[in-house]
Each structure stands twice: as C-alpha cells, then as structure tokens.
C-alpha cells in the first residue's frame, strides 16, 4: 500500500461522491473540476451511479478522465464510524478504500464522516510500518501564511511516541506539499519552559531529545499557533480537536461581531460594498474548507479528508492535494524519516 | 478562612501592588480607583512602601480607605512559582496572602505571577473543605454576553471529581456575580454525543449522573464556547490553558487582519475614524484584561487573579469582583452546593 506511481504515470484518485454536507453536488462537481486541472490523473467518483449521472448531466461536459464506481450505500455524517464501516460494506467510503487496497486507485478523498474515513482506512489499509496511531493534519490560517496542526482528532488516547510520529509525519507533509525544507515544529503546551506542561508533554520532550530527530520540537502556547512562527503544531487528538473547533468557533464569532460593528460604524450606502468586502476577505482567510482538506497521516495509503462544509472548489483543491501526496509518495518520505530517528522499540 | 464579613461591614482587600506587566502603576492607581468606587471597603496596597508612596503622589488625592503594607520583595512574572513563594517570604504576594490568613484582610487581588498566586494561597490558606484541586475561572467573550471557563490552568493533572468540582464552583460564581440562577454548564469535549471524548470525559459524565448535581453538564465542542449558549465551560487545566491562549492568539490575529483589510478596502481619509472605531470596539470585546480578573476557586479564601496585562481600569474592576465574592461569601455558597451533591468519598 505504500508504493506510489512514478512521477509521470497516471494517478487514480477515488473520490467519495456521497460524503459531505453539500454532497452529492460538491464532491461530484469538485471531482470534475479536479479532473480538468489534472489531465494526468483519473478521478473515480464512487457512489450511487444514478445520482452521479444526474449530477454530471448538469455539467457542460464531462472530461475523459472521469470514471464512476457504483456503490449502493452511503455513510451518514452522524453515523457511528466503526459500526457504519462494518455494516455498510457497499458504502462509497468502504468501496473507495477497497479500490485503493486492490491497487486500482492511488489515493482516497472524502468530505464525509471523518471517523468513518479513519475507521475504513485503518481496517482496509492498516497502519504505515512503525506508526502506532494515525493523525489528521489540518491547515490553520496564521498572520503570515498558515500552519499544520496534527492530530486534529483521529486518536484521543495518546502516548509520547505518537506525538513524535505526528511531528515526523506532519513535517514530511509540509516539506512535500509546501516545499519548506526544515519545518519549524511546535509542541502545543502551556508554557515555553520545558518544566511546564503535563506528564505527556514532559515525556514527549524527553523522547524528542532521545530520538535526535532532525525536525525537533519546542514547547509552545496556544497563541503561537496563529503567529506564523511554526509550520507544524503537534498535539494529542483530543486537545487538537478542541483547539480546532475553538478556533473555528471564535473566528465565526469575531467575524459576526465585525460585521455588526461595521454596520453600526459605517452605515452609509457608499461604504457598504467595501464593508462587505472586508467581511468576505476575513471569511476567506479563516475558512478551513478553503484549504482543501487534511491528510490522514500514518495509514498505509494516501487519504485526504475534507471539512464537511467543503464546496466544489474545496473538493477540487483537496483532490489535487491527494494527487500530489500520492504522486510524490509522501508515505515513502515518512518511512525514510522514521528510519532516520533512533526510537526505543515500540511497546507490545 | 471561609467566613466572610456581613453584608454591611467593612471589607478589606489586600492588593499586590508589585504584580503585573504594568506594575506598580496599574495595581496602585487601580487600587485607588477601586477605593473610590467602594467607600465601604479598605484597599490595602501591599508592596514596597517607597514605590507605593511615589506612585500615590501623582494622584490628585488619596482616599482615606487606602492603606499600605510594606513588603520588601516582589515575585517576578517569570519566576518559578513554588520556589519563589518559599524563598520570598517578604514578597507582596506572600504578605498579602498572609494578611488574609491572619484575618486582617478578606480578599486578595493580584495581576502578578499566576502560578505564584496559586502556590501562595494553597500554602497559606489551604483548600476549601471537600475540594481537591483549585481551578481558575476566566471570563471569555461570546456572541451574546460572556462565559466562564474553568480551569484555565491552575491544575494540569485532572480527575473526574475535579471537573465536577469546577462545575459546582464556577456555577456558584456565575450565580453570585452575574445573578444567573441556573447557569448552563458545558463539559468541553470533542462531540455532543456522550460516547465521544476521552476516558476523563466519560468518567466525568458518569460522575455527573451519579452526583445528581443540580447544575448538570452536557458535553460540548470548542465552537460552543463562543456562541453564548453556555454560562460555564468546564475542562481540565491543561486543555483550558491551551484553549484560553488559543482564543487570545486567534483574536489578536483576526483583529490585526481586520485592521489590515480595513485599511486596504477603506483607504479614504473620511472613513479612517470609523475604521479605527471598528478595530477599537473589536479589541474591547475581546480584551480579557477588561473583565477584571479571574477567581481562583477552591482555595479557602477569596482570591482574584488578573491578566498580567491588566491596566488601571482592569485592576479596579478586579478588586470590585474580589470585594463582591468576599462580601457575598462565595465560598459558603460553594460549600453549600457541594454538600447538596451525592459524591463518592474522596480518594486518600
């Protein structure tokens, strides 16, 4: 599962056509858009053939690099992941993952039920050699550029070695996708001093020293996520999920406040258009759906999970990221990095 | 330590005159302002007498309800709390806490080293009967009104019973200070479903059911902090501190972005003043220093810890909160609430 196509060969991406709040339109039309942008790739839309055909019919033309794989079921956003994946063997998620396992696709993209994507890839592909727990790496906006936070919630019971793996994996991702040779890695904590933090933080910092990992990691506080000083922020999944949701919620609240205050301070009709642009640009800068999805790192395959709210453009962006990590073989890069660091043998 | 003055008697508040980024001016002049606003209270400025006198000299007049207690040392913002508190016996923090222990003051206010305040009150006063761990309850702005998050970092190794105590204590605080009879309490987690969350969350939800606590608590996600749906948000201190700092950092980043975008979209001189008001109002809505400090709940005394950045007005507000929780006997309210719930016996 960790082999990738050569740089110039055709990459096949299995797209969950039924997943996301705006499915089936957003994933299907987003898939179409990605197919146009990636002439050397094939987009396999996985889902109900009739629904896919109907949606494709509204498009002016369907590129030749679009394929359809029928799947009779869909996993709902609110379904319990492990149960849904076990029961719905013909769901778009399970079928897309299976397509990759059979070597008939190189990557999997979904804006659907995140937990189901994690469960399906774990069951279907297994973990990358040497990695105990997968992590989701989400991109967050900062004052200058953005940062990648891992784990955003794939795994809620975390050990130091998992955090170290997140650092290796997210750094490899940032190196590959953004071309940053030496990503700066922060370990999310409650103080920059090494003696602050809880037991997990202290154990992780000790392990980082022991491993002589090239990427390193310094303890940081929550406010450092958004300054742009760090390319990667590592934390356990419960913390990462709360941090992500807190940031989303606060961004929404502050933008709503901005809109209200703008209306009060600049009520004249001649400034209305400018005020609306201010709000729109703030929304754009903070809309996580715009970044095109988050890789699920540590599974033995290429998987991009996008925000449920993803629109057509976000889907197209996410599929392009899936194509890139697949073509450039992110997992081989991760395996090479893991082999470089001196780690204590895994617990059994 | 848990007795409080009668409603109409004189309340004495020991103010750390040397603590905070803007000390000594902010705590001293803030103390003066509080003394004017609280004619039935006495403000005891604790710190270097010479420094205090010099600062008071710039004020047009010094009210009669200002007293000075000399303390020759000060604990720096960056000092290690437990060591500093043990070594600097004549520091403003240690002396102010001691004044309360001796019954010569009813409450303690500081914008200084938070850890040192926690350590000094724990050493000097001990914990409130039945409470295992104190928690800091910070006020965060929401879309409508605000919410109180506890614990923001007093304690980084947390058990279910501590979270239950935070819920009881923070609810009592909100009831007393804001007059909300039945505060809505959220338990910060990664899903609204009870089966989501880590082990601590599951144990805490079970304990809430067992205790038949009137305030209850529902699992919430990070984004619910800022909607105004919850009066109290309970979480363990490591998570709370990261959440608080994340919110502070993101608010700063978004307001900076807003200012930049406003300048680009509304560059005309005639809209400059309005644009500046927009930014100023956003800053005001999100400036935690404006809320006047956070109670340290669970220690056997009245303690308000303010943000290091607190200005004169924030200090004055914080001292008034200290006066209120002292006069209205918050700790007795907490003890009564704790006595009401059926809790398993504490571990020894």
XYZ file of C-alpha atoms in Angstrom:
696
model
C 0.000 0.000 0.000
C 2.923 2.393 0.402
C 4.126 2.200 -3.161
C 3.257 5.169 -5.299
C 3.087 5.707 -9.026
C 6.148 7.104 -10.756
C 6.194 10.873 -11.130
C 4.923 10.848 -14.687
C 2.428 7.996 -14.632
C -1.326 8.224 -14.288
C -2.577 8.721 -10.736
C -6.021 7.438 -9.896
C -7.990 9.111 -7.107
C -11.087 7.530 -5.599
C -13.479 10.298 -4.602
C -16.327 9.678 -2.162
C -19.152 11.146 -4.220
C -21.680 10.827 -1.387
C -19.774 12.467 1.513
C -20.123 15.958 2.950
C -22.829 18.447 3.848
C -23.050 19.537 0.207
C -22.993 16.064 -1.337
C -23.531 14.883 -3.945
C -23.060 18.172 -5.877
C -19.865 19.421 -4.215
C -17.825 16.189 -4.407
C -19.034 15.322 -7.918
C -18.623 18.766 -9.478
C -15.441 19.281 -7.450
C -14.201 15.988 -8.872
C -14.968 17.257 -12.349
C -13.048 20.428 -11.700
C -10.092 18.428 -10.390
C -10.201 16.168 -13.465
C -9.881 19.259 -15.657
C -6.984 20.590 -13.575
C -5.215 17.197 -13.525
C -5.162 15.799 -17.066
C -2.612 13.135 -15.994
C -4.891 11.824 -13.278
C -8.091 9.821 -13.288
C -10.881 10.750 -10.917
C -13.024 7.779 -9.896
C -16.318 9.004 -8.488
C -17.526 6.384 -6.017
C -21.212 6.380 -5.143
C -24.708 5.827 -6.429
C -24.319 5.695 -10.237
C -27.735 7.177 -10.877
C -27.111 10.133 -8.556
C -23.674 10.692 -10.080
C -25.021 10.546 -13.634
C -27.798 13.000 -12.822
C -25.335 15.434 -11.262
C -22.843 15.059 -14.113
C -25.636 15.826 -16.562
C -25.793 19.431 -15.376
C -22.122 19.928 -16.286
C -21.431 21.347 -19.771
C -19.031 18.481 -20.499
C -17.520 15.523 -18.650
C -13.772 15.046 -19.127
C -12.490 11.679 -20.335
C -10.518 11.180 -17.094
C -13.686 10.785 -15.033
C -14.788 7.257 -14.090
C -17.669 6.041 -11.980
C -17.670 3.169 -9.497
C -21.126 2.260 -8.276
C -21.666 1.927 -4.527
C -25.208 1.353 -3.335
C -24.838 2.753 0.199
C -23.655 5.960 1.852
C -22.454 6.567 5.401
C -24.226 9.465 7.016
C -22.288 12.320 8.667
C -23.772 11.425 12.073
C -23.377 7.647 11.937
C -21.138 5.854 14.409
C -17.953 5.285 12.396
C -16.813 1.781 13.348
C -20.330 0.314 13.178
C -21.161 2.053 9.894
C -17.931 0.877 8.257
C -18.515 -2.713 9.381
C -22.156 -2.781 8.321
C -22.144 -0.760 5.115
C -19.767 -2.828 3.025
C -21.118 -1.273 -0.164
C -20.870 2.334 1.014
C -18.937 4.870 -1.047
C -16.269 5.204 1.675
C -15.679 1.470 2.104
C -15.683 0.868 -1.654
C -13.273 3.733 -2.357
C -10.879 2.452 0.313
C -11.168 -1.054 -1.128
C -10.368 0.263 -4.598
C -7.083 1.609 -3.241
C -6.339 -1.640 -1.411
C -6.806 -3.552 -4.656
C -4.293 -1.256 -6.333
C -6.964 0.194 -8.617
C -6.630 3.664 -7.119
C -3.691 5.519 -5.555
C -5.495 7.881 -3.222
C -8.815 8.391 -1.468
C -10.612 11.693 -0.961
C -13.720 12.295 1.162
C -15.574 15.241 2.681
C -17.780 12.769 4.534
C -17.851 11.286 8.037
C -14.279 11.762 9.320
C -14.452 8.947 11.834
C -15.715 6.567 9.142
C -12.812 7.537 6.864
C -10.355 6.865 9.684
C -12.005 3.546 10.536
C -12.307 2.416 6.905
C -8.679 3.178 6.062
C -7.441 1.602 9.307
C -9.474 -1.558 8.656
C -8.785 -1.584 4.923
C -5.179 -0.460 4.644
C -3.719 -0.804 8.128
C -1.107 1.495 9.565
C 2.112 2.643 7.984
C 5.004 0.473 9.194
C 6.297 1.792 12.518
C 3.388 4.136 13.160
C 1.111 3.251 16.063
C -1.633 5.834 15.593
C -2.747 7.865 12.608
C -3.229 11.612 12.938
C -5.223 14.182 10.989
C -3.188 17.196 9.902
C -5.370 20.287 9.416
C -4.168 23.569 7.980
C -4.923 26.690 10.037
C -4.502 30.286 8.872
C -1.931 32.460 10.640
C -0.961 36.105 10.458
C 1.567 35.159 7.761
C 0.762 32.035 5.776
C -0.563 29.026 7.602
C 0.368 26.176 9.922
C -0.429 22.477 10.066
C -1.877 21.104 13.301
C -1.642 17.346 13.921
C -3.536 15.474 15.394
C -6.896 17.176 14.990
C -8.794 14.228 16.416
C -8.068 10.877 14.786
C -6.865 9.455 18.101
C -7.900 10.540 21.593
C -5.668 8.377 23.736
C -2.126 9.457 23.123
C 1.405 8.475 24.144
C 4.643 10.394 23.678
C 5.723 8.249 20.740
C 2.507 9.118 18.904
C 3.286 12.816 19.236
C 6.772 12.186 17.928
C 5.316 10.354 14.943
C 2.914 13.245 14.319
C 5.899 15.600 14.236
C 7.733 13.396 11.717
C 4.664 12.840 9.558
C 3.352 16.416 9.559
C 6.856 17.757 8.852
C 7.183 15.405 5.906
C 3.810 16.557 4.642
C 4.724 20.238 4.946
C 8.075 19.593 3.296
C 6.425 17.821 0.378
C 3.360 19.993 -0.125
C 4.727 23.424 0.740
C 8.368 22.881 -0.131
C 9.623 24.023 3.273
C 12.909 22.115 3.760
C 13.139 22.453 7.558
C 9.670 22.967 9.025
C 9.605 24.597 12.458
C 7.708 22.298 14.823
C 5.933 23.402 17.999
C 4.605 21.048 20.665
C 1.365 22.527 21.985
C 1.728 23.084 25.721
C 1.065 25.655 28.445
C 4.442 27.350 28.590
C 7.637 27.622 26.624
C 9.658 26.307 29.555
C 10.331 22.573 29.397
C 9.246 22.017 33.017
C 5.761 23.334 32.290
C 3.121 21.087 30.753
C 1.591 17.808 31.807
C 3.236 14.375 32.002
C 2.623 13.663 28.315
C 4.437 16.860 27.301
C 7.406 16.116 29.546
C 7.690 12.550 28.250
C 7.414 13.775 24.673
C 10.135 16.392 25.058
C 12.404 13.734 26.571
C 11.639 11.399 23.672
C 12.389 14.131 21.138
C 15.828 14.562 22.685
C 16.412 10.813 22.769
C 15.409 10.363 19.128
C 17.772 13.058 17.826
C 15.036 13.853 15.373
C 16.080 16.409 12.781
C 12.783 18.277 12.952
C 12.926 18.747 16.744
C 10.040 20.392 18.572
C 9.819 23.236 21.042
C 7.018 23.633 23.571
C 4.683 26.467 22.592
C 1.482 28.059 23.925
C -1.873 28.330 22.188
C -1.295 31.868 20.937
C 1.778 30.772 18.971
C -0.388 28.724 16.616
C -1.517 31.876 14.834
C 1.637 33.972 14.649
C 3.126 32.108 11.696
C 6.269 31.214 13.675
C 5.615 27.489 13.363
C 4.943 25.384 10.265
C 3.755 22.401 12.291
C 1.952 22.255 15.639
C 1.838 18.848 17.286
C -0.659 17.830 19.966
C -2.777 14.879 21.034
C -6.053 14.448 19.218
C -8.492 15.443 21.953
C -6.615 18.691 22.527
C -6.198 19.212 18.786
C -9.875 18.737 18.093
C -10.906 21.168 20.843
C -8.295 23.659 19.600
C -9.531 23.367 16.013
C -13.192 23.737 16.963
C -12.398 26.589 19.354
C -10.574 28.408 16.567
C -13.427 27.809 14.117
C -15.989 28.992 16.657
C -14.083 32.072 17.702
C -13.344 33.029 14.092
C -17.045 32.802 13.316
C -17.963 34.834 16.394
C -15.383 37.541 15.706
C -16.350 37.871 12.062
C -20.011 38.147 13.045
C -19.048 40.832 15.581
C -17.011 42.618 12.883
C -19.970 42.635 10.535
C -22.248 44.040 13.254
C -19.781 46.731 14.279
C -19.036 47.681 10.652
C -22.732 48.151 10.039
C -23.002 50.427 13.058
C -19.858 52.468 12.391
C -20.145 52.682 8.607
C -23.876 52.726 7.883
C -23.646 54.951 4.775
C -24.639 53.313 1.467
C -21.384 54.423 -0.178
C -19.245 52.319 2.198
C -21.489 49.246 2.134
C -19.669 47.446 -0.671
C -16.277 47.999 0.971
C -17.585 46.779 4.336
C -18.938 43.657 2.689
C -15.569 43.037 1.063
C -13.869 43.354 4.459
C -16.118 40.675 5.923
C -15.787 38.447 2.853
C -11.999 38.616 2.976
C -11.991 37.789 6.688
C -14.198 34.785 5.969
C -11.846 33.677 3.194
C -8.770 33.984 5.392
C -10.318 31.797 8.065
C -12.388 29.308 6.109
C -10.802 25.942 6.746
C -12.832 24.487 3.885
C -10.730 26.577 1.513
C -7.511 24.764 2.325
C -8.730 21.677 0.528
C -8.676 19.019 3.171
C -6.427 17.355 5.672
C -4.267 14.276 5.148
C -4.840 11.329 7.420
C -1.204 10.612 8.240
C 0.017 7.204 9.375
C -2.286 4.938 7.425
C -0.745 2.763 4.721
C -2.225 4.707 1.842
C -2.996 8.217 0.657
C -6.089 9.733 2.244
C -7.343 13.307 2.281
C -10.315 14.115 4.490
C -12.000 17.442 3.811
C -14.251 19.569 6.000
C -17.897 18.531 5.812
C -18.776 22.017 4.614
C -16.439 21.743 1.614
C -17.750 23.301 -1.550
C -16.845 22.377 -5.118
C -13.654 24.439 -5.047
C -12.518 22.986 -1.707
C -13.123 19.474 -3.036
C -11.136 20.231 -6.194
C -8.285 21.609 -4.072
C -8.369 18.600 -1.771
C -8.253 16.140 -4.656
C -5.227 17.989 -6.011
C -3.506 17.596 -2.650
C -4.376 13.878 -2.735
C -2.847 13.660 -6.203
C 0.299 15.431 -5.053
C 0.976 13.324 -1.939
C 0.313 10.238 -3.996
C 2.498 11.207 -6.956
C 5.343 12.405 -4.731
C 4.963 9.435 -2.392
C 4.505 11.122 0.963
C 4.425 7.798 2.782
C 7.854 6.795 1.494
C 9.193 10.142 2.708
C 7.642 9.478 6.125
C 9.102 5.968 6.262
C 12.551 7.332 5.376
C 12.280 9.973 8.101
C 11.111 7.441 10.676
C 14.025 5.174 9.802
C 16.400 8.065 10.465
C 15.386 8.603 14.082
C 16.601 6.472 16.941
C 13.456 5.366 18.670
C 13.022 2.951 21.549
C 11.344 -0.278 20.375
C 7.546 0.004 20.323
C 5.609 -1.409 23.259
C 3.789 -4.677 22.636
C -10.769 31.177 56.231
C -14.191 30.635 54.720
C -16.064 33.082 56.899
C -16.921 36.339 55.222
C -17.847 39.738 56.580
C -21.506 40.542 56.991
C -23.125 42.271 54.027
C -22.820 45.738 55.507
C -19.456 45.575 57.272
C -16.124 46.834 56.003
C -14.380 44.518 53.549
C -10.594 44.674 53.386
C -8.850 43.723 50.152
C -5.127 43.059 50.012
C -3.845 44.213 46.622
C -0.496 43.034 45.256
C 0.968 46.427 44.349
C 4.011 44.916 42.629
C 2.338 42.353 40.319
C 1.636 42.589 36.585
C 3.276 43.844 33.421
C 2.194 47.405 34.227
C 3.137 47.363 37.912
C 3.453 49.313 40.044
C 1.316 51.999 38.346
C -1.622 49.841 37.249
C -2.230 47.973 40.552
C -1.648 51.069 42.700
C -3.729 53.520 40.681
C -6.273 50.762 40.024
C -6.425 50.236 43.772
C -7.075 53.935 44.225
C -9.865 53.839 41.706
C -11.407 50.823 43.454
C -11.151 52.602 46.811
C -13.165 55.489 45.386
C -15.774 53.116 43.943
C -16.009 51.102 47.172
C -16.344 53.512 50.098
C -17.319 50.639 52.431
C -14.125 48.732 51.644
C -10.494 49.240 52.556
C -7.813 48.670 49.946
C -4.519 47.535 51.433
C -1.736 48.098 48.920
C 0.934 45.502 49.628
C 4.436 46.196 48.310
C 7.444 48.437 48.571
C 6.278 51.422 50.638
C 8.582 53.862 48.890
C 7.404 52.786 45.418
C 3.779 52.928 46.526
C 4.194 56.384 48.065
C 5.897 57.709 44.934
C 3.116 56.377 42.729
C 0.358 57.642 45.019
C 1.961 61.090 44.913
C 0.962 61.504 41.270
C -2.716 61.047 42.180
C -4.692 64.251 42.883
C -5.866 62.830 46.204
C -5.631 59.593 48.136
C -8.879 58.345 49.661
C -8.981 57.579 53.380
C -9.777 53.900 52.707
C -6.318 53.234 51.254
C -3.740 51.551 53.494
C -0.207 50.430 52.791
C 1.510 47.262 53.990
C 5.232 47.225 53.315
C 6.737 44.172 51.637
C 10.393 44.338 50.685
C 10.341 41.762 47.877
C 8.434 41.117 44.668
C 7.954 37.891 42.713
C 8.790 38.342 39.069
C 6.346 37.261 36.327
C 8.819 34.651 35.053
C 9.905 33.170 38.401
C 9.180 29.547 39.212
C 6.095 29.768 41.441
C 6.693 27.238 44.199
C 10.345 28.183 44.662
C 9.630 31.921 44.614
C 6.830 31.590 47.175
C 9.012 29.531 49.503
C 12.033 31.806 49.204
C 10.484 35.258 49.080
C 8.671 35.300 52.401
C 8.512 39.096 52.324
C 7.167 39.365 48.795
C 3.976 41.302 48.122
C 2.114 38.103 47.145
C 3.144 36.098 50.210
C 2.492 39.042 52.557
C -0.930 39.760 51.076
C -1.936 36.103 51.412
C -0.648 36.089 54.986
C -2.702 39.212 55.771
C -5.818 37.286 54.762
C -4.779 34.239 56.774
C -4.383 36.428 59.861
C -7.916 37.726 59.357
C -6.649 41.239 58.616
C -7.941 41.157 55.044
C -10.909 39.398 53.443
C -9.676 39.020 49.878
C -6.516 39.042 47.809
C -6.079 40.562 44.354
C -3.050 40.218 42.068
C -2.185 40.781 38.405
C 1.174 39.150 39.062
C 2.638 35.682 38.578
C -0.419 33.383 38.390
C 1.444 30.279 39.498
C 2.849 32.130 42.489
C -0.653 33.277 43.489
C -1.924 29.693 43.267
C 1.070 28.365 45.243
C 0.906 31.113 47.882
C -2.814 30.703 48.524
C -2.535 26.889 48.559
C 0.352 27.032 51.055
C -1.118 29.899 53.065
C -4.835 29.154 53.106
C -5.175 25.534 52.024
C -8.069 24.173 50.036
C -11.749 24.664 50.600
C -13.197 21.709 52.534
C -14.056 18.894 50.099
C -12.245 20.387 47.121
C -9.184 18.516 45.911
C -7.864 20.942 43.312
C -8.389 24.653 42.813
C -9.343 25.991 39.387
C -9.030 29.375 37.714
C -12.272 30.639 36.210
C -11.668 33.056 33.341
C -14.353 35.029 31.564
C -14.421 34.789 27.766
C -16.473 36.958 25.425
C -19.185 35.298 23.348
C -21.515 36.443 20.617
C -24.025 37.376 23.331
C -22.557 38.172 26.717
C -19.778 36.009 28.042
C -18.958 32.621 29.515
C -16.768 31.404 32.362
C -14.177 28.732 31.571
C -12.763 26.699 34.470
C -9.997 25.506 34.886
C -7.759 27.793 32.844
C -4.585 26.239 34.161
C -4.324 26.054 37.949
C -4.050 22.263 37.809
C -2.717 20.147 34.939
C -3.354 16.658 36.235
C -7.066 16.189 36.476
C -9.575 13.581 37.652
C -13.316 13.421 37.035
C -14.142 14.666 40.521
C -12.066 17.792 39.929
C -14.113 18.606 36.835
C -17.279 18.093 38.844
C -15.982 20.478 41.489
C -15.128 23.044 38.813
C -18.710 22.839 37.591
C -20.064 23.398 41.104
C -17.643 26.211 41.899
C -17.874 28.069 38.592
C -21.677 27.803 38.638
C -21.750 29.246 42.141
C -19.501 32.075 40.978
C -21.691 32.857 37.968
C -24.807 32.687 40.120
C -23.343 35.116 42.634
C -21.573 37.559 40.330
C -23.918 37.591 37.354
C -27.152 36.699 39.111
C -27.901 33.777 36.776
C -29.965 31.371 38.905
C -29.400 28.219 36.824
C -26.172 28.517 34.857
C -25.948 26.288 31.792
C -22.803 24.169 32.115
C -20.899 22.620 29.215
C -18.163 19.998 29.556
C -15.544 20.722 26.896
C -15.191 17.648 24.691
C -14.967 16.610 21.042
C -18.579 15.803 20.366
C -22.005 16.295 21.834
C -22.584 12.563 21.993
C -21.773 11.004 25.367
C -19.721 8.204 23.797
C -17.302 10.666 22.228
C -14.447 12.122 24.219
C -11.557 10.599 26.113
C -11.642 8.491 29.280
C -11.695 11.554 31.538
C -14.787 12.903 29.778
C -16.611 9.577 30.021
C -15.779 9.206 33.709
C -16.865 12.786 34.362
C -20.208 12.380 32.621
C -20.814 9.224 34.650
C -19.929 11.071 37.854
C -22.261 13.942 36.980
C -25.118 11.462 36.668
C -24.172 9.746 39.925
C -23.956 13.030 41.838
C -27.402 14.224 40.757
C -25.889 17.664 40.657
C -28.428 20.385 40.027
C -26.173 22.226 37.590
C -25.571 19.174 35.381
C -23.232 19.379 32.431
C -23.561 18.479 28.770
C -20.622 17.606 26.528
C -19.885 20.402 24.091
C -17.359 21.138 21.343
C -14.886 24.012 21.161
C -17.068 26.177 18.951
C -19.852 26.202 21.562
C -17.688 28.246 23.919
C -18.330 31.391 21.890
C -21.995 31.098 20.968
C -23.292 32.297 24.318
C -25.269 29.069 24.845
C -23.312 28.178 27.989
C -22.632 30.238 31.104
C -19.925 27.875 32.323
C -17.463 25.709 30.377
C -15.646 23.072 32.401
C -12.385 21.424 31.369
C -9.099 20.244 32.797
C -6.431 22.898 33.271
C -4.018 21.919 30.517
C -6.820 21.941 27.956
C -8.278 25.116 29.451
C -4.987 26.953 29.303
C -4.382 25.970 25.675
C -7.968 26.940 24.824
C -7.600 30.322 26.528
C -4.266 31.091 24.873
C -5.533 29.852 21.507
C -8.518 32.173 21.789
C -6.331 35.107 22.810
C -3.911 34.449 19.969
C -6.567 33.988 17.323
C -8.455 37.085 18.468
C -5.255 39.099 18.159
C -4.503 37.649 14.729
C -8.025 38.251 13.416
C -8.159 41.803 14.705
C -4.782 42.518 13.102
C -6.100 41.036 9.848
C -9.263 43.169 10.158
C -7.181 46.327 10.595
C -5.077 45.474 7.537
C -8.072 44.654 5.362
C -9.984 47.752 6.520
C -7.035 49.906 5.543
C -6.973 48.337 2.099
C -10.714 48.413 1.453
C -11.459 51.779 3.069
C -8.348 53.872 2.492
C -10.154 57.221 2.199
C -9.411 59.785 4.951
C -13.137 60.298 5.626
C -13.638 56.681 6.721
C -10.449 56.452 8.796
C -12.037 57.417 12.104
C -14.865 54.902 11.655
C -12.417 52.134 10.702
C -10.392 52.867 13.811
C -13.530 52.684 15.945
C -14.354 49.286 14.418
C -10.946 47.918 15.408
C -11.099 49.533 18.846
C -14.504 48.010 19.550
C -13.298 44.569 18.440
C -10.327 44.909 20.782
C -12.639 45.903 23.628
C -14.971 42.970 23.021
C -12.088 40.507 23.220
C -9.744 42.040 25.767
C -9.694 39.615 28.659
C -7.977 42.254 30.790
C -11.235 44.205 30.690
C -13.183 41.572 32.544
C -11.312 42.369 35.720
C -9.705 39.118 36.659
C -10.460 35.511 37.365
C -11.308 33.936 40.710
C -9.105 31.141 41.935
C -11.858 28.758 43.002
C -11.337 26.046 45.597
C -8.862 27.729 47.917
C -10.024 28.566 51.438
C -10.161 32.292 50.854
C -11.119 34.921 48.298
C -8.599 35.366 45.520
C -8.850 37.176 42.199
C -6.005 36.791 39.719
C -5.957 39.283 36.872
C -4.266 39.144 33.482
C -0.645 40.322 33.578
C -1.517 42.997 31.030
C -4.216 44.486 33.282
C -4.405 48.251 33.213
C -5.705 50.550 35.947
C -9.321 50.025 34.956
C -8.976 46.225 34.792
C -7.381 46.245 38.249
C -10.187 48.405 39.640
C -12.770 46.031 38.118
C -10.961 43.005 39.505
C -10.801 44.442 43.003
C -14.527 45.095 42.837
C -15.121 41.460 41.933
C -12.904 40.466 44.879
C -14.996 42.676 47.129
C -18.227 41.171 45.818
C -17.266 37.497 46.236
C -15.954 38.307 49.672
C -18.971 40.304 50.835
C -21.437 37.796 49.418
C -19.396 34.844 50.679
C -18.872 32.844 47.505
C -17.060 30.090 49.376
C -20.027 29.452 51.669
C -22.235 29.178 48.583
C -19.792 26.654 47.102
C -19.697 24.636 50.333
C -23.493 24.545 50.440
C -23.641 23.372 46.834
C -21.006 20.702 47.406
C -22.919 19.441 50.444
C -26.008 19.047 48.248
C -24.488 16.616 45.795
C -24.060 12.942 46.444
C -20.415 12.298 45.800
C -18.421 9.146 46.321
C -15.951 9.557 49.213
C -12.708 11.230 48.121
C -9.702 9.033 47.451
C -6.983 9.082 50.095
